[in-house]
């Protein structure tokens, strides 16, 4: 039998064995089971998670999208490109307006608003800005910036313009600060209506009642005024009610008020009111003397440098060049400088306590007269618990006259409650020291104004530090003084603009002062009502 050729042979049919078929079926079955189990487990895991967790994740994603800080700081972000173009465009808006190119300024402003709108919308939806949506704005704004640069608004011009605007804004801010300070001082210096009313009524009494003059002449010749066995206090003020509070609080807290003698000096305007008040009120039988500074003929321009400087037109004109805080008239008021002439005013006295008219006395002060001053002239509370109350903060140590003679780190001290040894004062020529430094500060290069800087110089090396509890300061500006410190203080001082007799005083300290006002006096009642 003949065999067919190879190409004509019928292909051999290969058949899978039963073993292979069973294996494939088993594999498909196992794979199906695995898929079913995997899907079932995943469904159970998802169903076990609470719904709130999904919400938290969603909110976290949205919250992260709202934070544009990193987006704007990123060097590759569209938001940063928009922000930078906006800043540059704002500068060119100002420059365009200065060059009277209002049309260009209007176009730039319009594109700036579109940039701001894009940033705002992106922040609201919690998604970054895409180049597709920002592209047209960036392109158009870039062309406007190029146009502004072609108009000779180059970078140098931009920088100079921006510097000038920054300087103008600083000047406006400084002017606003000066104006605010001056207004505050005007309020602080202004006499409230009730106090002005009281002064007018008392002055009228002084002019109408000859008996008051006779009583004043009688007290003027009292030997108690020069008796060194008594306790002497001096107050220099033109404020009747505040001086009354100082006297009343002192005698009210003294163990032996009859042994107290008060020496009050005021100006010609307040002299009549001051006399009428203290002659018509009882202060626990303490002796009270009222003097008029205009009666001190020896206090003139030929003797006192401060008077000569006040009369000097050039000195007065310098007021415009000093910082606003120091333009307060109290810094050049002669009554304020009278503290340097205490031995001249009271030549027969040996010791005296000086009190400012904005203090309240809470303890008996007579113990100060027996305090050992170790040969020093001035007993005062030091104020250098803070670094800014040292000498270098009050005086110009760049001037060799100051730096050669004084320690810049020397501790400052406070006027307002001081015990003065007048014998040591005369021996040390403190008033002459004050004159020496006041004359050398005619051009105000050593210090600006005020009585504390010349006091620091005149009493340098002559001051005995007192316990801090004798004199607590800050009730006229510091709202956070510890109550325990106030309660243990012998004298509290309302230094600062927020005086207790003004409406804007610090409320928590005002009752300390008000308790010593003679509210029963009929003029107080009438003026308070009016």
Coordinates of C-alpha atoms in Angstrom, one line a residue:
X1 CA 0.0 0.0 0.0
X2 CA 1.4 3.3 -1.0
X3 CA 1.8 6.3 1.6
X4 CA 0.7 9.8 0.8
X5 CA 3.1 12.6 0.4
X6 CA 3.8 14.7 3.6
X7 CA 1.9 17.8 2.5
X8 CA -1.2 15.8 1.8
X9 CA -1.3 14.0 5.0
X10 CA -4.3 14.8 7.4
X11 CA -3.1 16.4 10.7
X12 CA -3.1 14.2 13.6
X13 CA -5.9 15.2 16.2
X14 CA -4.4 15.5 19.7
X15 CA -6.7 15.0 22.5
X16 CA -6.4 16.2 26.1
X17 CA -6.3 13.6 28.7
X18 CA -8.9 13.5 31.4
X19 CA -6.2 14.4 34.0
X20 CA -5.5 17.8 32.5
X21 CA -9.1 18.7 32.2
X22 CA -9.7 18.0 35.9
X23 CA -6.7 20.1 36.9
X24 CA -7.9 23.1 35.0
X25 CA -11.4 22.9 36.5
X26 CA -9.8 22.8 40.0
X27 CA -7.7 25.8 39.4
X28 CA -10.6 27.9 38.1
X29 CA -12.7 26.9 41.1
X30 CA -9.9 27.8 43.6
X31 CA -9.4 31.2 41.9
X32 CA -13.1 31.9 42.1
X33 CA -13.2 31.1 45.8
X34 CA -10.2 33.3 46.5
X35 CA -11.8 36.2 44.6
X36 CA -15.1 35.8 46.5
X37 CA -13.3 35.6 49.9
X38 CA -11.2 38.7 49.1
X39 CA -14.2 40.8 48.0
X40 CA -16.2 39.7 51.0
X41 CA -13.5 40.6 53.5
X42 CA -12.9 44.0 51.9
X43 CA -16.7 44.7 52.1
X44 CA -16.7 43.8 55.8
X45 CA -13.7 46.0 56.6
X46 CA -15.3 49.0 54.9
X47 CA -18.6 48.4 56.6
X48 CA -16.9 48.2 60.0
X49 CA -15.5 51.8 59.6
X50 CA -17.9 54.4 61.1
X51 CA -19.4 57.0 58.8
X52 CA -17.9 59.9 60.9
X53 CA -14.3 58.7 60.1
X54 CA -15.0 59.1 56.4
X55 CA -16.3 62.6 57.0
X56 CA -13.2 63.4 59.1
X57 CA -11.0 62.3 56.3
X58 CA -13.0 64.3 53.7
X59 CA -12.9 67.4 56.0
X60 CA -9.1 66.9 56.6
X61 CA -8.5 66.9 52.8
X62 CA -10.7 69.9 52.3
X63 CA -9.0 71.7 55.3
X64 CA -5.5 71.0 53.9
X65 CA -6.6 72.5 50.6
X66 CA -7.6 75.7 52.2
X67 CA -4.0 76.4 53.5
X68 CA -2.4 78.6 50.9
X69 CA 0.8 79.4 52.8
X70 CA 2.8 76.6 51.3
X71 CA 1.1 77.1 48.0
X72 CA 2.2 80.7 47.7
X73 CA 5.7 80.0 49.1
X74 CA 6.2 77.2 46.5
X75 CA 8.5 78.4 43.7
X76 CA 6.6 76.4 41.1
X77 CA 3.0 77.3 42.1
X78 CA 0.7 79.4 40.0
X79 CA -0.5 81.1 43.2
X80 CA 3.0 82.5 43.9
X81 CA 3.3 83.7 40.4
X82 CA 0.0 85.6 40.7
X83 CA 1.0 87.1 44.1
X84 CA 4.4 88.3 42.8
X85 CA 2.8 89.9 39.7
X86 CA 0.2 91.6 41.9
X87 CA 2.9 93.1 44.1
X88 CA 4.7 94.4 41.1
X89 CA 1.5 95.6 39.4
X90 CA 0.5 97.6 42.6
X91 CA 3.9 99.4 42.5
X92 CA 3.3 100.3 38.9
X93 CA -0.2 101.5 39.7
X94 CA 1.3 104.1 42.1
X95 CA 4.0 105.1 39.6
X96 CA 1.5 105.4 36.7
X97 CA -0.8 107.7 38.8
X98 CA 2.2 109.9 39.7
X99 CA 3.0 110.2 36.0
X100 CA -0.6 110.9 35.2
X101 CA -1.0 107.7 33.2
X102 CA -4.5 107.0 34.6
X103 CA -5.5 104.7 31.8
X104 CA -2.6 102.3 32.5
X105 CA -3.2 102.5 36.3
X106 CA -6.9 101.6 35.7
X107 CA -5.9 98.6 33.5
X108 CA -3.4 97.4 36.1
X109 CA -6.0 97.8 38.9
X110 CA -8.5 95.8 36.9
X111 CA -6.1 92.9 36.4
X112 CA -5.1 93.0 40.1
X113 CA -8.7 92.6 41.1
X114 CA -8.9 89.5 38.8
X115 CA -5.9 88.0 40.5
X116 CA -7.4 88.6 43.9
X117 CA -10.6 87.0 42.7
X118 CA -8.7 83.9 41.5
X119 CA -6.9 83.5 44.7
X120 CA -10.1 84.0 46.7
X121 CA -12.1 81.4 44.7
X122 CA -9.2 78.9 45.0
X123 CA -9.2 79.3 48.7
X124 CA -12.9 78.9 48.9
X125 CA -13.0 75.6 47.0
X126 CA -9.9 74.3 48.7
X127 CA -8.0 73.5 45.5
X128 CA -4.8 75.0 44.0
X129 CA -5.0 77.3 41.0
X130 CA -4.4 75.7 37.7
X131 CA -2.4 77.2 34.9
X132 CA -5.4 76.9 32.6
X133 CA -7.5 79.2 34.6
X134 CA -4.7 81.6 35.6
X135 CA -2.9 81.7 32.3
X136 CA -5.0 84.5 30.6
X137 CA -4.7 86.7 33.6
X138 CA -1.0 86.2 34.0
X139 CA -0.4 86.8 30.3
X140 CA -2.4 90.0 30.2
X141 CA -0.9 91.3 33.4
X142 CA 2.6 90.5 32.2
X143 CA 2.0 92.5 29.0
X144 CA 0.8 95.5 31.1
X145 CA 3.9 95.3 33.3
X146 CA 6.1 95.2 30.2
X147 CA 4.2 98.2 28.9
X148 CA 4.8 100.0 32.2
X149 CA 8.5 99.2 32.0
X150 CA 8.6 100.5 28.4
X151 CA 7.1 103.7 29.7
X152 CA 10.4 104.2 31.5
X153 CA 9.0 103.0 34.8
X154 CA 12.2 100.9 35.4
X155 CA 13.2 99.0 38.6
X156 CA 15.3 101.9 39.9
X157 CA 12.3 104.3 39.6
X158 CA 10.1 101.7 41.2
X159 CA 12.5 101.3 44.2
X160 CA 12.8 105.0 44.7
X161 CA 9.1 105.5 44.5
X162 CA 8.3 102.8 46.9
X163 CA 11.0 104.2 49.3
X164 CA 9.4 107.6 49.1
X165 CA 6.0 106.1 49.8
X166 CA 7.3 104.1 52.7
X167 CA 8.9 107.2 54.1
X168 CA 5.6 109.2 53.7
X169 CA 3.7 106.4 55.5
X170 CA 6.2 106.5 58.3
X171 CA 5.9 110.2 58.6
X172 CA 2.1 110.0 58.7
X173 CA 2.3 107.3 61.4
X174 CA 4.7 109.4 63.4
X175 CA 2.4 112.4 63.0
X176 CA -0.6 110.4 64.2
X177 CA 1.4 109.2 67.2
X178 CA 2.5 112.8 68.0
X179 CA -1.1 114.0 67.6
X180 CA -2.4 111.2 69.8
X181 CA 0.2 112.0 72.5
X182 CA -0.5 115.7 72.4
X183 CA -4.3 115.2 72.6
X184 CA -3.7 112.9 75.6
X185 CA -1.5 115.5 77.3
X186 CA -4.1 118.2 76.6
X187 CA -6.7 116.1 78.4
X188 CA -4.3 115.4 81.2
X189 CA -3.4 119.0 81.6
X190 CA -7.0 120.3 81.3
X191 CA -8.9 121.1 84.4
X192 CA -12.2 119.2 84.8
X193 CA -15.2 121.4 84.9
X194 CA -15.9 120.6 88.6
X195 CA -12.4 121.6 89.7
X196 CA -12.5 124.8 87.6
X197 CA -15.8 125.6 89.3
X198 CA -14.3 125.0 92.7
X199 CA -11.4 127.2 92.0
X200 CA -13.6 130.1 90.8
X201 CA -15.9 129.9 93.9
X202 CA -12.9 129.8 96.3
X203 CA -11.2 132.7 94.5
X204 CA -14.4 134.7 94.8
X205 CA -14.5 134.0 98.6
X206 CA -10.9 135.1 98.9
X207 CA -11.7 138.4 97.2
X208 CA -14.9 139.0 99.1
X209 CA -14.0 138.0 102.6
X210 CA -11.5 140.3 104.4
X211 CA -11.5 137.9 107.4
X212 CA -9.7 135.3 105.3
X213 CA -6.8 137.8 104.7
X214 CA -6.6 138.5 108.4
X215 CA -6.5 134.9 109.3
X216 CA -3.8 134.2 106.6
X217 CA -1.6 137.1 108.0
X218 CA -1.9 135.6 111.5
X219 CA -0.9 132.1 110.4
X220 CA 2.0 133.5 108.3
X221 CA 3.7 134.7 111.5
X222 CA 3.3 131.4 113.4
X223 CA 6.5 130.2 115.1
X224 CA 5.6 126.6 114.2
X225 CA 6.6 127.3 110.6
X226 CA 10.3 127.3 111.7
X227 CA 10.2 124.9 114.6
X228 CA 12.6 122.0 113.8
X229 CA 11.0 119.9 116.6
X230 CA 8.0 119.5 114.3
X231 CA 7.6 117.5 111.1
X232 CA 7.7 119.6 108.0
X233 CA 6.3 118.8 104.5
X234 CA 6.4 120.9 101.3
X235 CA 4.1 120.7 98.3
X236 CA 4.4 122.9 95.1
X237 CA 1.2 122.9 93.1
X238 CA -1.6 124.9 91.5
X239 CA -4.2 122.2 91.9
X240 CA -6.3 122.9 95.0
X241 CA -8.1 119.5 95.3
X242 CA -5.1 117.4 94.7
X243 CA -3.0 119.3 97.2
X244 CA -5.9 118.9 99.7
X245 CA -5.9 115.2 99.2
X246 CA -2.1 115.0 99.9
X247 CA -2.5 117.0 103.1
X248 CA -5.6 115.2 104.2
X249 CA -4.2 111.7 103.6
X250 CA -1.0 112.7 105.4
X251 CA -2.7 114.0 108.6
X252 CA -5.3 111.2 108.5
X253 CA -2.6 108.5 108.7
X254 CA -0.3 110.3 111.1
X255 CA 0.1 109.2 114.7
X256 CA 0.3 112.9 115.9
X257 CA -1.2 115.1 113.2
X258 CA -0.9 118.3 115.4
X259 CA 2.9 118.0 115.0
X260 CA 2.7 118.3 111.2
X261 CA 3.5 121.5 109.3
X262 CA 2.7 121.8 105.6
X263 CA 4.4 124.4 103.4
X264 CA 2.4 124.9 100.1
X265 CA 3.7 127.1 97.3
X266 CA 1.4 127.9 94.4
X267 CA 1.2 130.5 91.6
X268 CA -0.7 133.8 91.5
X269 CA -3.7 132.4 89.7
X270 CA -4.4 129.7 92.3
X271 CA -3.1 131.6 95.4
X272 CA -6.5 133.0 96.5
X273 CA -8.4 129.7 96.0
X274 CA -5.6 127.7 97.8
X275 CA -5.7 130.1 100.8
X276 CA -9.5 130.1 100.9
X277 CA -9.7 126.3 100.9
X278 CA -7.1 125.6 103.6
X279 CA -8.3 128.4 105.8
X280 CA -11.9 127.2 105.7
X281 CA -11.3 123.5 106.3
X282 CA -9.9 121.7 109.3
X283 CA -7.0 119.2 108.8
X284 CA -6.7 117.7 112.2
X285 CA -5.2 120.9 113.6
X286 CA -2.1 120.6 111.5
X287 CA -0.3 123.9 110.6
X288 CA -0.6 124.9 106.9
X289 CA 1.2 127.7 105.2
X290 CA 0.3 128.9 101.6
X291 CA 2.8 131.0 99.7
X292 CA 2.7 132.7 96.3
X293 CA 5.7 132.0 94.1
X294 CA 5.4 135.5 92.6
X295 CA 6.4 136.8 96.1
X296 CA 9.9 135.2 95.8
X297 CA 11.8 138.3 94.5
X298 CA 15.1 136.5 94.7
X299 CA 13.9 133.9 92.2
X300 CA 14.7 135.8 89.0
X301 CA 16.5 135.3 85.7
X302 CA 19.8 136.6 87.1
X303 CA 19.8 133.9 89.7
X304 CA 18.0 130.9 88.2
X305 CA 19.1 129.5 84.8
X306 CA 15.7 127.9 84.2
X307 CA 14.0 131.2 84.3
X308 CA 16.5 132.8 82.0
X309 CA 16.1 129.9 79.6
X310 CA 12.3 130.2 79.7
X311 CA 12.6 133.8 78.8
X312 CA 15.0 133.1 75.9
X313 CA 13.2 133.1 72.6
X314 CA 15.6 130.5 71.1
X315 CA 15.0 128.2 74.0
X316 CA 11.2 128.4 73.6
X317 CA 11.5 127.8 69.8
X318 CA 13.3 124.5 70.5
X319 CA 10.1 123.1 71.8
X320 CA 9.1 122.2 68.3
X321 CA 12.2 120.0 67.9
X322 CA 11.7 117.8 70.9
X323 CA 9.7 114.6 71.2
X324 CA 6.0 115.2 72.0
X325 CA 6.1 113.6 75.4
X326 CA 8.5 116.3 76.6
X327 CA 6.4 119.2 75.2
X328 CA 4.2 118.9 78.3
X329 CA 4.3 122.3 80.0
X330 CA 4.9 120.6 83.4
X331 CA 8.5 120.0 82.4
X332 CA 9.3 123.7 82.2
X333 CA 6.7 124.9 84.8
X334 CA 8.6 126.9 87.4
X335 CA 6.6 125.3 90.2
X336 CA 8.0 122.0 89.1
X337 CA 11.6 123.2 89.4
X338 CA 11.0 124.8 92.7
X339 CA 12.1 121.6 94.4
X340 CA 15.7 122.6 93.7
X341 CA 15.3 125.8 95.8
X342 CA 13.9 124.3 99.0
X343 CA 16.7 125.5 101.3
X344 CA 16.3 129.0 99.9
X345 CA 12.5 129.0 100.6
X346 CA 12.9 127.6 104.1
X347 CA 16.3 128.8 105.4
X348 CA 15.6 127.9 109.0
X349 CA 14.6 124.3 108.5
X350 CA 16.9 121.3 108.9
X351 CA 14.8 118.4 107.4
X352 CA 11.7 118.4 105.2
X353 CA 9.7 115.8 103.2
X354 CA 8.9 116.8 99.6
X355 CA 5.5 115.5 98.3
X356 CA 4.2 115.7 94.7
X357 CA 0.6 116.8 94.3
X358 CA -0.4 113.4 92.7
X359 CA 0.4 111.2 95.7
X360 CA -1.7 109.6 98.4
X361 CA -0.1 109.0 101.9
X362 CA -1.3 105.7 103.5
X363 CA 1.1 105.4 106.5
X364 CA 2.7 107.7 109.1
X365 CA 5.7 109.4 107.5
X366 CA 7.3 110.9 110.6
X367 CA 9.6 107.9 110.9
X368 CA 11.5 109.2 107.9
X369 CA 12.8 112.1 109.9
X370 CA 14.7 109.8 112.2
X371 CA 16.0 107.7 109.3
X372 CA 19.8 107.7 109.0
X373 CA 20.9 109.1 105.6
X374 CA 24.6 108.5 106.2
X375 CA 25.6 112.0 105.3
X376 CA 23.5 112.1 102.1
X377 CA 21.1 114.8 101.1
X378 CA 18.3 113.0 99.5
X379 CA 16.4 109.9 100.7
X380 CA 14.6 108.3 97.8
X381 CA 13.3 105.0 96.5
X382 CA 15.3 103.6 93.6
X383 CA 13.6 102.7 90.4
X384 CA 16.3 100.6 88.6
X385 CA 14.5 97.2 89.1
X386 CA 14.0 97.6 85.4
X387 CA 17.0 98.3 83.1
X388 CA 15.4 101.4 81.5
X389 CA 15.5 103.4 84.8
X390 CA 19.3 103.7 84.8
X391 CA 21.2 106.9 84.1
X392 CA 21.9 106.2 80.5
X393 CA 18.2 106.3 79.7
X394 CA 17.8 109.9 81.0
X395 CA 21.1 111.5 80.0
X396 CA 23.2 111.8 76.8
X397 CA 26.3 109.7 77.5
X398 CA 27.6 110.4 74.0
X399 CA 28.5 113.8 75.3
X400 CA 31.9 113.7 77.0
X401 CA 30.8 116.1 79.8
X402 CA 28.3 113.4 81.0
X403 CA 30.3 110.3 80.2
X404 CA 33.4 111.6 82.0
X405 CA 31.7 112.2 85.3
X406 CA 28.8 109.7 85.6
X407 CA 28.2 106.0 85.5
X408 CA 25.7 105.1 82.8
X409 CA 24.6 102.0 84.8
X410 CA 24.0 104.1 88.0
X411 CA 20.5 103.5 89.5
X412 CA 17.8 106.1 89.0
X413 CA 15.4 107.1 91.7
X414 CA 12.1 108.8 92.0
X415 CA 10.9 112.3 92.8
X416 CA 7.5 112.6 94.5
X417 CA 8.3 111.4 98.1
X418 CA 11.7 112.5 99.2
X419 CA 13.2 113.2 102.6
X420 CA 15.8 116.0 102.3
X421 CA 18.5 116.8 104.9
X422 CA 18.7 120.6 104.3
X423 CA 21.9 121.0 106.4
X424 CA 23.7 118.5 104.2
X425 CA 22.1 120.2 101.1
X426 CA 23.6 123.5 102.0
X427 CA 26.9 122.0 102.8
X428 CA 27.1 120.1 99.4
X429 CA 25.8 123.2 97.4
X430 CA 23.2 121.0 95.6
X431 CA 21.4 124.1 94.3
X432 CA 24.6 125.4 92.8
X433 CA 25.1 121.9 91.2
X434 CA 21.7 122.1 89.7
X435 CA 22.5 125.6 88.3
X436 CA 25.8 124.3 86.9
X437 CA 24.2 121.5 84.9
X438 CA 21.1 123.6 83.9
X439 CA 23.4 126.2 82.3
X440 CA 25.3 123.6 80.4
X441 CA 22.1 122.2 79.0
X442 CA 20.9 125.5 77.5
X443 CA 21.0 123.8 74.1
X444 CA 19.4 120.6 75.5
X445 CA 22.2 118.3 74.4
X446 CA 22.7 116.7 77.8
X447 CA 19.0 115.9 78.3
X448 CA 15.7 117.0 76.8
X449 CA 13.5 118.4 79.6
X450 CA 12.1 117.7 83.0
X451 CA 13.3 117.8 86.6
X452 CA 14.5 114.2 87.1
X453 CA 17.6 114.4 84.8
X454 CA 19.1 117.5 86.5
X455 CA 18.1 115.9 89.8
X456 CA 20.1 112.8 89.0
X457 CA 23.1 115.0 88.3
X458 CA 22.7 117.4 91.2
X459 CA 22.1 114.6 93.8
X460 CA 24.7 112.2 92.2
X461 CA 26.5 110.5 95.1
X462 CA 24.2 112.2 97.6
X463 CA 21.2 109.9 97.5
X464 CA 20.3 107.3 100.2
X465 CA 18.1 104.5 98.8
X466 CA 14.9 103.9 100.8
X467 CA 12.9 100.7 101.2
X468 CA 10.6 100.3 98.2
X469 CA 7.5 100.3 100.4
X470 CA 8.0 103.9 101.2
X471 CA 7.0 105.0 97.7
X472 CA 5.1 102.9 95.1
X473 CA 4.9 104.5 91.6
X474 CA 2.9 103.8 88.5
X475 CA -0.7 104.4 89.5
X476 CA -1.1 106.9 86.7
X477 CA -0.3 104.5 83.9
X478 CA 0.2 100.9 85.1
X479 CA -3.0 98.9 85.4
X480 CA -1.3 95.7 86.8
X481 CA 0.3 96.8 90.1
X482 CA 0.1 94.1 92.7
X483 CA -2.6 94.9 95.3
X484 CA -0.3 93.7 98.1
X485 CA 2.3 96.2 97.1
X486 CA -0.2 99.0 97.1
X487 CA -1.6 98.0 100.5
X488 CA 1.8 97.9 102.2
X489 CA 3.0 101.2 100.5
X490 CA 3.4 104.3 102.7
X491 CA 2.9 106.5 99.6
X492 CA 1.3 105.7 96.3
X493 CA 2.1 107.9 93.4
X494 CA -0.2 108.5 90.4
X495 CA 2.7 109.5 88.1
X496 CA 1.6 109.4 84.4
X497 CA -1.2 111.0 82.5
X498 CA -4.1 109.1 84.1
X499 CA -4.5 111.3 87.2
X500 CA -7.1 110.3 89.7
X501 CA -9.1 113.6 89.3
X502 CA -9.6 113.0 85.6
X503 CA -12.4 111.0 84.0
X504 CA -10.0 108.6 82.2
X505 CA -8.1 107.6 85.4
X506 CA -7.5 103.9 86.2
X507 CA -10.7 102.8 88.0
X508 CA -9.2 100.3 90.5
X509 CA -6.8 103.0 91.9
X510 CA -9.3 105.9 92.1
X511 CA -11.0 105.0 95.4
X512 CA -7.6 105.3 97.2
X513 CA -7.6 109.0 96.2
X514 CA -11.3 109.8 96.5
X515 CA -11.6 108.7 100.1
X516 CA -9.6 111.8 101.1
X517 CA -11.7 114.4 99.3
X518 CA -13.9 116.5 101.5
X519 CA -17.2 115.6 99.9
X520 CA -19.2 117.4 102.6
X521 CA -17.9 120.9 101.5
X522 CA -20.8 122.7 99.9
X523 CA -18.7 123.9 97.0
X524 CA -17.7 120.4 96.2
X525 CA -21.4 119.4 96.2
X526 CA -22.5 122.4 94.1
X527 CA -19.7 122.0 91.5
X528 CA -20.3 118.2 91.2
X529 CA -24.0 118.9 90.6
X530 CA -23.3 121.6 88.0

